[in-house]
């Protein structure tokens, strides 16, 4: 029926498939690799499905890794060192919208029937070059249609993650969602809050890693799927902010995935964006790491105001001091993405100019942090300042002088300055009651 497409599996996959077939088992390439191959896109990670049980797979190959024996997946190392996932045919026996109880199945047809969309339920057997496509996935691919396997309502009820997966596949591959699938999606979004934060986050990161996340994210918005997990983003969808945001997310280079997330979260909050608390709430809800929550929240907080081309050097250094060098780079990356997205040549030129100047400050290592100061706390103690919070206050004061005039960052100059301040304030005569001398 279907014209046999030319598939180009990697050599390592053929080696593993041959090994299984030689052992008397079936080896079927399945899932995303077949879908992408039919779309003419090559990829490295091909997965195999087999009727061999996990321990039988392990017995066939010299180098294997158990990848989740409970799921029936064994990693097999090909000679070239690539790891291929070999999974025993499976069948869902019980589902609750979040997890499935799976059993091993006897046939590839059963295995294909438990998969989510027709385009993901195509199998190809290298040994016979046979394509098994019981749900018409190749035709759907050709016609650019996303369709659930079987009854869409049931399929989403079994696992609500499939709702978000639908948006990702439809967005990424520019597929029209088939009418019944569409209705079932619309009726299922309200159950998304039942998913675990980890699965929702990982799914978001897959969307974010795709070349242009905007199409899938826009489907999230259209179907009301932002309401639960991303509720602080929902108000943005009503206005022009959303279109700007999506374009800017696409403009952040794909390998800076966390910055893409931050660019998205800049639209969170009722006040039209830039609401650090709203962004933080989403990051926390999705259980991002503490470091990511901190980084994301700080970036949203410091996104505006940015330094300006007309600002003086001291202002630039003060800004650098308040955000730090790493964050400064990230902030400029975010602003560049927004300017690129809006197509504003003027905006990009101004950013480029400002960044050049910030960069010069960084390269000249004009001191902006305490560690770059030519004196430290022990110097101040030697001048007679008592141990305690005043040491920090004094250092901050000296740093401020240096940010204002970098040439002051000389030991003698700063010590002179400190001596003067200590004397002026009578600070050395302050006796701290607990300490009777340096420890
Ligand atoms: P990609 O790796 O490009 O994101 P993929 O199709 O390989 O896409 P995976 O999440 O790696 O997606 O899953 C591999 C295959 O397993 C899918 O093609 C699909 O057949 C099946 N599958 C994965 N997750 C589900 C799910 N939640 N429900 C049903 N089938 C699924
Ligand atoms: Mg995959």
mmCIF file with all atom_site columns, N, CA, C and O in Angstrom, residues 98-99 159-161 164-165 168 192-207 220 229-230 282-290 292-293:
data_model
loop_
_atom_site.group_PDB
_atom_site.id
_atom_site.type_symbol
_atom_site.label_atom_id
_atom_site.label_alt_id
_atom_site.label_comp_id
_atom_site.label_asym_id
_atom_site.label_entity_id
_atom_site.label_seq_id
_atom_site.pdbx_PDB_ins_code
_atom_site.Cartn_x
_atom_site.Cartn_y
_atom_site.Cartn_z
_atom_site.occupancy
_atom_site.B_iso_or_equiv
_atom_site.pdbx_formal_charge
_atom_site.auth_seq_id
_atom_site.auth_comp_id
_atom_site.auth_asym_id
_atom_site.auth_atom_id
_atom_site.pdbx_PDB_model_num
ATOM 1   N N  . UNK A 1 98  ? -1.582 9.452  34.905 1.00 0.00 ? 98  UNK A N  1
ATOM 2   C CA . UNK A 1 98  ? -0.208 9.849  35.272 1.00 0.00 ? 98  UNK A CA 1
ATOM 3   C C  . UNK A 1 98  ? 0.795  8.733  35.026 1.00 0.00 ? 98  UNK A C  1
ATOM 4   O O  . UNK A 1 98  ? 1.884  8.960  34.547 1.00 0.00 ? 98  UNK A O  1
ATOM 5   N N  . UNK A 1 99  ? 0.448  7.521  35.442 1.00 0.00 ? 99  UNK A N  1
ATOM 6   C CA . UNK A 1 99  ? 1.359  6.382  35.279 1.00 0.00 ? 99  UNK A CA 1
ATOM 7   C C  . UNK A 1 99  ? 0.611  5.266  34.569 1.00 0.00 ? 99  UNK A C  1
ATOM 8   O O  . UNK A 1 99  ? -0.605 5.245  34.525 1.00 0.00 ? 99  UNK A O  1
ATOM 9   N N  . UNK A 1 159 ? -3.201 9.126  29.949 1.00 0.00 ? 159 UNK A N  1
ATOM 10  C CA . UNK A 1 159 ? -1.970 9.833  30.299 1.00 0.00 ? 159 UNK A CA 1
ATOM 11  C C  . UNK A 1 159 ? -2.079 11.267 29.791 1.00 0.00 ? 159 UNK A C  1
ATOM 12  O O  . UNK A 1 159 ? -1.964 11.525 28.600 1.00 0.00 ? 159 UNK A O  1
ATOM 13  N N  . UNK A 1 160 ? -2.310 12.200 30.731 1.00 0.00 ? 160 UNK A N  1
ATOM 14  C CA . UNK A 1 160 ? -2.537 13.588 30.320 1.00 0.00 ? 160 UNK A CA 1
ATOM 15  C C  . UNK A 1 160 ? -1.278 14.253 29.749 1.00 0.00 ? 160 UNK A C  1
ATOM 16  O O  . UNK A 1 160 ? -1.368 15.306 29.132 1.00 0.00 ? 160 UNK A O  1
ATOM 17  N N  . UNK A 1 161 ? -0.120 13.627 29.932 1.00 0.00 ? 161 UNK A N  1
ATOM 18  C CA . UNK A 1 161 ? 1.072  14.216 29.314 1.00 0.00 ? 161 UNK A CA 1
ATOM 19  C C  . UNK A 1 161 ? 0.917  14.255 27.797 1.00 0.00 ? 161 UNK A C  1
ATOM 20  O O  . UNK A 1 161 ? 1.491  15.104 27.117 1.00 0.00 ? 161 UNK A O  1
ATOM 21  N N  . UNK A 1 164 ? 0.120  17.612 26.296 1.00 0.00 ? 164 UNK A N  1
ATOM 22  C CA . UNK A 1 164 ? 1.242  18.521 26.053 1.00 0.00 ? 164 UNK A CA 1
ATOM 23  C C  . UNK A 1 164 ? 2.108  18.017 24.900 1.00 0.00 ? 164 UNK A C  1
ATOM 24  O O  . UNK A 1 164 ? 2.647  18.801 24.120 1.00 0.00 ? 164 UNK A O  1
ATOM 25  N N  . UNK A 1 165 ? 2.227  16.695 24.798 1.00 0.00 ? 165 UNK A N  1
ATOM 26  C CA . UNK A 1 165 ? 2.991  16.124 23.678 1.00 0.00 ? 165 UNK A CA 1
ATOM 27  C C  . UNK A 1 165 ? 2.314  16.477 22.353 1.00 0.00 ? 165 UNK A C  1
ATOM 28  O O  . UNK A 1 165 ? 2.985  16.749 21.367 1.00 0.00 ? 165 UNK A O  1
ATOM 29  N N  . UNK A 1 168 ? 3.374  19.818 21.339 1.00 0.00 ? 168 UNK A N  1
ATOM 30  C CA . UNK A 1 168 ? 4.767  19.835 20.881 1.00 0.00 ? 168 UNK A CA 1
ATOM 31  C C  . UNK A 1 168 ? 4.881  19.292 19.455 1.00 0.00 ? 168 UNK A C  1
ATOM 32  O O  . UNK A 1 168 ? 5.473  19.930 18.586 1.00 0.00 ? 168 UNK A O  1
ATOM 33  N N  . UNK A 1 192 ? -4.632 18.698 33.321 1.00 0.00 ? 192 UNK A N  1
ATOM 34  C CA . UNK A 1 192 ? -3.164 18.776 33.329 1.00 0.00 ? 192 UNK A CA 1
ATOM 35  C C  . UNK A 1 192 ? -2.566 18.930 34.734 1.00 0.00 ? 192 UNK A C  1
ATOM 36  O O  . UNK A 1 192 ? -1.475 18.420 34.993 1.00 0.00 ? 192 UNK A O  1
ATOM 37  N N  . UNK A 1 193 ? -3.246 19.636 35.653 1.00 0.00 ? 193 UNK A N  1
ATOM 38  C CA . UNK A 1 193 ? -2.667 19.772 36.997 1.00 0.00 ? 193 UNK A CA 1
ATOM 39  C C  . UNK A 1 193 ? -2.414 18.437 37.701 1.00 0.00 ? 193 UNK A C  1
ATOM 40  O O  . UNK A 1 193 ? -1.661 18.390 38.677 1.00 0.00 ? 193 UNK A O  1
ATOM 41  N N  . UNK A 1 194 ? -2.999 17.357 37.191 1.00 0.00 ? 194 UNK A N  1
ATOM 42  C CA . UNK A 1 194 ? -2.762 16.059 37.845 1.00 0.00 ? 194 UNK A CA 1
ATOM 43  C C  . UNK A 1 194 ? -1.396 15.477 37.518 1.00 0.00 ? 194 UNK A C  1
ATOM 44  O O  . UNK A 1 194 ? -0.947 14.526 38.153 1.00 0.00 ? 194 UNK A O  1
ATOM 45  N N  . UNK A 1 195 ? -0.737 16.013 36.509 1.00 0.00 ? 195 UNK A N  1
ATOM 46  C CA . UNK A 1 195 ? 0.588  15.498 36.139 1.00 0.00 ? 195 UNK A CA 1
ATOM 47  C C  . UNK A 1 195 ? 1.626  15.870 37.196 1.00 0.00 ? 195 UNK A C  1
ATOM 48  O O  . UNK A 1 195 ? 1.417  16.799 37.976 1.00 0.00 ? 195 UNK A O  1
ATOM 49  N N  . UNK A 1 196 ? 2.748  15.170 37.193 1.00 0.00 ? 196 UNK A N  1
ATOM 50  C CA . UNK A 1 196 ? 3.813  15.543 38.118 1.00 0.00 ? 196 UNK A CA 1
ATOM 51  C C  . UNK A 1 196 ? 4.582  16.727 37.539 1.00 0.00 ? 196 UNK A C  1
ATOM 52  O O  . UNK A 1 196 ? 4.687  16.880 36.319 1.00 0.00 ? 196 UNK A O  1
ATOM 53  N N  . UNK A 1 197 ? 5.127  17.553 38.437 1.00 0.00 ? 197 UNK A N  1
ATOM 54  C CA . UNK A 1 197 ? 5.896  18.730 38.018 1.00 0.00 ? 197 UNK A CA 1
ATOM 55  C C  . UNK A 1 197 ? 7.064  18.308 37.124 1.00 0.00 ? 197 UNK A C  1
ATOM 56  O O  . UNK A 1 197 ? 7.375  18.988 36.139 1.00 0.00 ? 197 UNK A O  1
ATOM 57  N N  . UNK A 1 198 ? 7.696  17.193 37.460 1.00 0.00 ? 198 UNK A N  1
ATOM 58  C CA . UNK A 1 198 ? 8.877  16.762 36.705 1.00 0.00 ? 198 UNK A CA 1
ATOM 59  C C  . UNK A 1 198 ? 8.533  16.489 35.252 1.00 0.00 ? 198 UNK A C  1
ATOM 60  O O  . UNK A 1 198 ? 9.251  16.892 34.339 1.00 0.00 ? 198 UNK A O  1
ATOM 61  N N  . UNK A 1 199 ? 7.422  15.806 35.009 1.00 0.00 ? 199 UNK A N  1
ATOM 62  C CA . UNK A 1 199 ? 7.066  15.480 33.615 1.00 0.00 ? 199 UNK A CA 1
ATOM 63  C C  . UNK A 1 199 ? 6.690  16.734 32.845 1.00 0.00 ? 199 UNK A C  1
ATOM 64  O O  . UNK A 1 199 ? 7.025  16.883 31.683 1.00 0.00 ? 199 UNK A O  1
ATOM 65  N N  . UNK A 1 200 ? 5.974  17.649 33.511 1.00 0.00 ? 200 UNK A N  1
ATOM 66  C CA . UNK A 1 200 ? 5.571  18.888 32.832 1.00 0.00 ? 200 UNK A CA 1
ATOM 67  C C  . UNK A 1 200 ? 6.803  19.720 32.494 1.00 0.00 ? 200 UNK A C  1
ATOM 68  O O  . UNK A 1 200 ? 6.926  20.278 31.408 1.00 0.00 ? 200 UNK A O  1
ATOM 69  N N  . UNK A 1 201 ? 7.753  19.757 33.437 1.00 0.00 ? 201 UNK A N  1
ATOM 70  C CA . UNK A 1 201 ? 8.973  20.526 33.197 1.00 0.00 ? 201 UNK A CA 1
ATOM 71  C C  . UNK A 1 201 ? 9.786  19.914 32.050 1.00 0.00 ? 201 UNK A C  1
ATOM 72  O O  . UNK A 1 201 ? 10.237 20.617 31.154 1.00 0.00 ? 201 UNK A O  1
ATOM 73  N N  . UNK A 1 202 ? 9.970  18.596 32.094 1.00 0.00 ? 202 UNK A N  1
ATOM 74  C CA . UNK A 1 202 ? 10.759 17.947 31.038 1.00 0.00 ? 202 UNK A CA 1
ATOM 75  C C  . UNK A 1 202 ? 10.101 18.159 29.678 1.00 0.00 ? 202 UNK A C  1
ATOM 76  O O  . UNK A 1 202 ? 10.771 18.339 28.665 1.00 0.00 ? 202 UNK A O  1
ATOM 77  N N  . UNK A 1 203 ? 8.787  18.120 29.663 1.00 0.00 ? 203 UNK A N  1
ATOM 78  C CA . UNK A 1 203 ? 8.066  18.359 28.411 1.00 0.00 ? 203 UNK A CA 1
ATOM 79  C C  . UNK A 1 203 ? 8.288  19.800 27.930 1.00 0.00 ? 203 UNK A C  1
ATOM 80  O O  . UNK A 1 203 ? 8.537  20.033 26.742 1.00 0.00 ? 203 UNK A O  1
ATOM 81  N N  . UNK A 1 204 ? 8.245  20.760 28.855 1.00 0.00 ? 204 UNK A N  1
ATOM 82  C CA . UNK A 1 204 ? 8.514  22.150 28.472 1.00 0.00 ? 204 UNK A CA 1
ATOM 83  C C  . UNK A 1 204 ? 9.921  22.263 27.871 1.00 0.00 ? 204 UNK A C  1
ATOM 84  O O  . UNK A 1 204 ? 10.134 22.916 26.853 1.00 0.00 ? 204 UNK A O  1
ATOM 85  N N  . UNK A 1 205 ? 10.887 21.592 28.516 1.00 0.00 ? 205 UNK A N  1
ATOM 86  C CA . UNK A 1 205 ? 12.266 21.704 28.038 1.00 0.00 ? 205 UNK A CA 1
ATOM 87  C C  . UNK A 1 205 ? 12.429 21.091 26.649 1.00 0.00 ? 205 UNK A C  1
ATOM 88  O O  . UNK A 1 205 ? 13.253 21.537 25.860 1.00 0.00 ? 205 UNK A O  1
ATOM 89  N N  . UNK A 1 206 ? 11.621 20.074 26.334 1.00 0.00 ? 206 UNK A N  1
ATOM 90  C CA . UNK A 1 206 ? 11.672 19.523 24.971 1.00 0.00 ? 206 UNK A CA 1
ATOM 91  C C  . UNK A 1 206 ? 11.121 20.536 23.964 1.00 0.00 ? 206 UNK A C  1
ATOM 92  O O  . UNK A 1 206 ? 11.660 20.692 22.874 1.00 0.00 ? 206 UNK A O  1
ATOM 93  N N  . UNK A 1 207 ? 10.052 21.210 24.349 1.00 0.00 ? 207 UNK A N  1
ATOM 94  C CA . UNK A 1 207 ? 9.509  22.261 23.476 1.00 0.00 ? 207 UNK A CA 1
ATOM 95  C C  . UNK A 1 207 ? 10.568 23.353 23.288 1.00 0.00 ? 207 UNK A C  1
ATOM 96  O O  . UNK A 1 207 ? 10.852 23.796 22.175 1.00 0.00 ? 207 UNK A O  1
ATOM 97  N N  . UNK A 1 220 ? -0.297 25.857 23.460 1.00 0.00 ? 220 UNK A N  1
ATOM 98  C CA . UNK A 1 220 ? -0.566 25.849 24.905 1.00 0.00 ? 220 UNK A CA 1
ATOM 99  C C  . UNK A 1 220 ? -1.578 26.964 25.204 1.00 0.00 ? 220 UNK A C  1
ATOM 100 O O  . UNK A 1 220 ? -2.561 26.774 25.924 1.00 0.00 ? 220 UNK A O  1
ATOM 101 N N  . UNK A 1 229 ? -0.346 25.017 35.329 1.00 0.00 ? 229 UNK A N  1
ATOM 102 C CA . UNK A 1 229 ? 1.081  25.063 35.649 1.00 0.00 ? 229 UNK A CA 1
ATOM 103 C C  . UNK A 1 229 ? 1.703  26.427 35.379 1.00 0.00 ? 229 UNK A C  1
ATOM 104 O O  . UNK A 1 229 ? 2.681  26.813 36.001 1.00 0.00 ? 229 UNK A O  1
ATOM 105 N N  . UNK A 1 230 ? 1.154  27.124 34.398 1.00 0.00 ? 230 UNK A N  1
ATOM 106 C CA . UNK A 1 230 ? 1.772  28.384 33.967 1.00 0.00 ? 230 UNK A CA 1
ATOM 107 C C  . UNK A 1 230 ? 0.829  29.544 34.216 1.00 0.00 ? 230 UNK A C  1
ATOM 108 O O  . UNK A 1 230 ? 0.812  30.513 33.467 1.00 0.00 ? 230 UNK A O  1
ATOM 109 N N  . UNK A 1 282 ? 6.381  30.195 38.991 1.00 0.00 ? 282 UNK A N  1
ATOM 110 C CA . UNK A 1 282 ? 6.321  29.157 37.952 1.00 0.00 ? 282 UNK A CA 1
ATOM 111 C C  . UNK A 1 282 ? 7.521  28.219 38.064 1.00 0.00 ? 282 UNK A C  1
ATOM 112 O O  . UNK A 1 282 ? 7.380  26.998 38.027 1.00 0.00 ? 282 UNK A O  1
ATOM 113 N N  . UNK A 1 283 ? 8.706  28.808 38.241 1.00 0.00 ? 283 UNK A N  1
ATOM 114 C CA . UNK A 1 283 ? 9.911  27.976 38.354 1.00 0.00 ? 283 UNK A CA 1
ATOM 115 C C  . UNK A 1 283 ? 9.809  27.017 39.544 1.00 0.00 ? 283 UNK A C  1
ATOM 116 O O  . UNK A 1 283 ? 10.201 25.860 39.460 1.00 0.00 ? 283 UNK A O  1
ATOM 117 N N  . UNK A 1 284 ? 9.268  27.516 40.648 1.00 0.00 ? 284 UNK A N  1
ATOM 118 C CA . UNK A 1 284 ? 9.104  26.669 41.838 1.00 0.00 ? 284 UNK A CA 1
ATOM 119 C C  . UNK A 1 284 ? 8.088  25.563 41.591 1.00 0.00 ? 284 UNK A C  1
ATOM 120 O O  . UNK A 1 284 ? 8.296  24.403 41.942 1.00 0.00 ? 284 UNK A O  1
ATOM 121 N N  . UNK A 1 285 ? 6.974  25.940 40.982 1.00 0.00 ? 285 UNK A N  1
ATOM 122 C CA . UNK A 1 285 ? 5.913  24.966 40.736 1.00 0.00 ? 285 UNK A CA 1
ATOM 123 C C  . UNK A 1 285 ? 6.428  23.832 39.855 1.00 0.00 ? 285 UNK A C  1
ATOM 124 O O  . UNK A 1 285 ? 6.084  22.681 40.034 1.00 0.00 ? 285 UNK A O  1
ATOM 125 N N  . UNK A 1 286 ? 7.280  24.184 38.894 1.00 0.00 ? 286 UNK A N  1
ATOM 126 C CA . UNK A 1 286 ? 7.801  23.173 37.975 1.00 0.00 ? 286 UNK A CA 1
ATOM 127 C C  . UNK A 1 286 ? 9.025  22.460 38.552 1.00 0.00 ? 286 UNK A C  1
ATOM 128 O O  . UNK A 1 286 ? 9.652  21.659 37.873 1.00 0.00 ? 286 UNK A O  1
ATOM 129 N N  . UNK A 1 287 ? 9.372  22.789 39.786 1.00 0.00 ? 287 UNK A N  1
ATOM 130 C CA . UNK A 1 287 ? 10.497 22.165 40.482 1.00 0.00 ? 287 UNK A CA 1
ATOM 131 C C  . UNK A 1 287 ? 11.800 22.266 39.717 1.00 0.00 ? 287 UNK A C  1
ATOM 132 O O  . UNK A 1 287 ? 12.534 21.285 39.546 1.00 0.00 ? 287 UNK A O  1
ATOM 133 N N  . UNK A 1 288 ? 12.087 23.441 39.231 1.00 0.00 ? 288 UNK A N  1
ATOM 134 C CA . UNK A 1 288 ? 13.423 23.691 38.708 1.00 0.00 ? 288 UNK A CA 1
ATOM 135 C C  . UNK A 1 288 ? 14.374 23.666 39.904 1.00 0.00 ? 288 UNK A C  1
ATOM 136 O O  . UNK A 1 288 ? 13.941 23.788 41.063 1.00 0.00 ? 288 UNK A O  1
ATOM 137 N N  . UNK A 1 289 ? 15.677 23.496 39.650 1.00 0.00 ? 289 UNK A N  1
ATOM 138 C CA . UNK A 1 289 ? 16.637 23.419 40.759 1.00 0.00 ? 289 UNK A CA 1
ATOM 139 C C  . UNK A 1 289 ? 16.702 24.785 41.456 1.00 0.00 ? 289 UNK A C  1
ATOM 140 O O  . UNK A 1 289 ? 16.342 25.807 40.878 1.00 0.00 ? 289 UNK A O  1
ATOM 141 N N  . UNK A 1 290 ? 17.201 24.781 42.698 1.00 0.00 ? 290 UNK A N  1
ATOM 142 C CA . UNK A 1 290 ? 17.314 26.046 43.423 1.00 0.00 ? 290 UNK A CA 1
ATOM 143 C C  . UNK A 1 290 ? 18.194 27.030 42.681 1.00 0.00 ? 290 UNK A C  1
ATOM 144 O O  . UNK A 1 290 ? 17.914 28.228 42.647 1.00 0.00 ? 290 UNK A O  1
ATOM 145 N N  . UNK A 1 292 ? 18.612 27.248 39.465 1.00 0.00 ? 292 UNK A N  1
ATOM 146 C CA . UNK A 1 292 ? 17.860 27.779 38.323 1.00 0.00 ? 292 UNK A CA 1
ATOM 147 C C  . UNK A 1 292 ? 16.795 28.776 38.779 1.00 0.00 ? 292 UNK A C  1
ATOM 148 O O  . UNK A 1 292 ? 16.588 29.812 38.133 1.00 0.00 ? 292 UNK A O  1
ATOM 149 N N  . UNK A 1 293 ? 16.147 28.468 39.890 1.00 0.00 ? 293 UNK A N  1
ATOM 150 C CA . UNK A 1 293 ? 15.124 29.391 40.407 1.00 0.00 ? 293 UNK A CA 1
ATOM 151 C C  . UNK A 1 293 ? 15.773 30.736 40.728 1.00 0.00 ? 293 UNK A C  1
ATOM 152 O O  . UNK A 1 293 ? 15.275 31.801 40.353 1.00 0.00 ? 293 UNK A O  1
#
